[in-house]
Amino acid sequence: ELVRHGAYNLSFPGDPEWEIPRARLNVEKIIGRGAFGVVSRGLALDLPGKPGWTVVAVKSVQDDASEKEKLDLLSEMSVLKHLDPHPHVIRLYGCVTTEARPLVVVEYAQYGDLLGYLRKSRGVRDNYYSDPSVEPRTSLTSKQLLRFAWQISDGMDYLSKRKIIHRDLAARNVLVGDEDVCKITDFGMARDVWEEDIYVRTHEGRLPIKWTAAEALFGDGAYTTQSDVWSFGVVMYEIFTVGGDPFPGVYMRDIPALLRNGFRMSRPKFVSATLRGKKVLVIGVG
Ligand code: ADE
């Protein structure tokens, strides 16, 4: 039943269980245009179990998308199809497969991605995130930051129990919804570990180096739940620096050699060594 990656060329495998009639979907406004796709806000009528109009996010590919980009979208959808709704994972509503470009319809998270959310909390003039010697000024409390970290770990715990490896966990791939609840998204690189192709690294050109575990960088794509935990550590860095850049000042091309030599990010100057009054052991990310 899984969408096979090679199938797109032949025909899009429609799935009646998830198909949303095109006429019940209004795509309204582009809210994000990345290198790999386009996200729009839209309204969907009478989704299963949701009578009336629901605000949704609609993911698609650019007009000039490569086959690989289409496959990433299909891969994302096939992963989400096998998940029950979870409060800390973005929910799939369905898809439209009757047009040339497939549309994937997911839950809308009104506050956008966590990285932007953290950085906006500093106000426009604070550009600390590229200079860790400047103390961040944020309107968020440390309790709120801790809640973000907990929610993401809860979502990742769920994914790992469902044998899903995300492979691209980063604050930019976490969305913030109603009541500031974090939801993991962007499963374009995720793989179900039961699928045979997970051991093949197919994303050579777009590895998120600063978020990728050493063993996944050096091995031939040895991604595991444990390598997702490494990425979670980098997300913790992003959260507790309120949107800081990991490995500040380090060129991406230098990261593999540094990691190989045992280099790890140190505790940022303005991240406390205590958590609720208790000393925390900081052993470096990873
Ligand atoms: N940007 C990317 N995906 C989104 C979503 N599901 N909701 C809101 N903004 C988004």
Short mmCIF file of N, CA, C and O in Angstrom, two decimals, residues 3 7-15 19 74 77 95-99 102:
data_model
loop_
_atom_site.label_atom_id
_atom_site.label_comp_id
_atom_site.label_asym_id
_atom_site.label_seq_id
_atom_site.Cartn_x
_atom_site.Cartn_y
_atom_site.Cartn_z
N VAL A 3 3.27 4.16 -1.08
CA VAL A 3 3.54 4.74 -2.39
C VAL A 3 4.97 4.40 -2.77
O VAL A 3 5.91 4.74 -2.05
N ALA A 7 7.07 5.08 -8.71
CA ALA A 7 5.76 5.02 -9.38
C ALA A 7 5.34 6.32 -10.04
O ALA A 7 4.51 6.32 -10.93
N TYR A 8 5.92 7.42 -9.61
CA TYR A 8 5.41 8.71 -10.07
C TYR A 8 5.49 8.88 -11.57
O TYR A 8 4.61 9.43 -12.20
N ASN A 9 6.57 8.38 -12.16
CA ASN A 9 6.75 8.49 -13.60
C ASN A 9 5.61 7.85 -14.39
O ASN A 9 5.23 8.34 -15.43
N LEU A 10 5.14 6.74 -13.88
CA LEU A 10 4.15 5.97 -14.63
C LEU A 10 2.76 6.59 -14.47
O LEU A 10 2.14 7.02 -15.41
N SER A 11 2.33 6.65 -13.24
CA SER A 11 1.06 7.32 -12.98
C SER A 11 1.02 7.60 -11.50
O SER A 11 1.63 6.88 -10.70
N PHE A 12 0.32 8.60 -11.10
CA PHE A 12 0.25 8.88 -9.68
C PHE A 12 -0.70 7.89 -9.04
O PHE A 12 -1.84 7.75 -9.46
N PRO A 13 -0.24 7.15 -8.04
CA PRO A 13 -1.14 6.18 -7.43
C PRO A 13 -2.19 6.88 -6.57
O PRO A 13 -1.90 7.36 -5.49
N GLY A 14 -3.38 6.98 -7.08
CA GLY A 14 -4.45 7.62 -6.33
C GLY A 14 -4.86 6.74 -5.16
O GLY A 14 -4.68 5.53 -5.20
N ASP A 15 -5.36 7.36 -4.12
CA ASP A 15 -5.76 6.60 -2.95
C ASP A 15 -7.11 7.15 -2.50
O ASP A 15 -7.18 8.21 -1.90
N GLU A 19 -8.17 10.86 -0.91
CA GLU A 19 -8.40 11.84 -1.97
C GLU A 19 -9.40 12.92 -1.52
O GLU A 19 -10.46 12.60 -0.99
N LEU A 74 5.85 13.03 -2.35
CA LEU A 74 5.13 11.75 -2.26
C LEU A 74 5.61 10.95 -1.06
O LEU A 74 4.81 10.32 -0.36
N MET A 77 4.10 12.31 2.04
CA MET A 77 2.70 11.92 2.19
C MET A 77 2.57 10.46 2.60
O MET A 77 1.76 10.13 3.46
N CYS A 95 -5.09 14.42 0.12
CA CYS A 95 -4.32 14.91 -1.02
C CYS A 95 -5.21 15.00 -2.26
O CYS A 95 -6.32 14.46 -2.29
N VAL A 96 -4.72 15.73 -3.25
CA VAL A 96 -5.38 15.84 -4.53
C VAL A 96 -4.42 15.26 -5.55
O VAL A 96 -3.30 15.75 -5.70
N THR A 97 -4.84 14.21 -6.21
CA THR A 97 -3.92 13.55 -7.15
C THR A 97 -4.49 13.55 -8.56
O THR A 97 -4.00 12.85 -9.44
N THR A 98 -5.53 14.35 -8.78
CA THR A 98 -6.20 14.34 -10.08
C THR A 98 -5.63 15.38 -11.04
O THR A 98 -6.08 15.51 -12.16
N GLU A 99 -4.64 16.16 -10.57
CA GLU A 99 -4.05 17.17 -11.44
C GLU A 99 -2.58 16.86 -11.69
O GLU A 99 -2.00 15.99 -11.02
N PRO A 102 0.69 17.13 -7.80
CA PRO A 102 -0.02 16.64 -6.62
C PRO A 102 -0.08 17.72 -5.53
O PRO A 102 0.84 18.53 -5.41
#
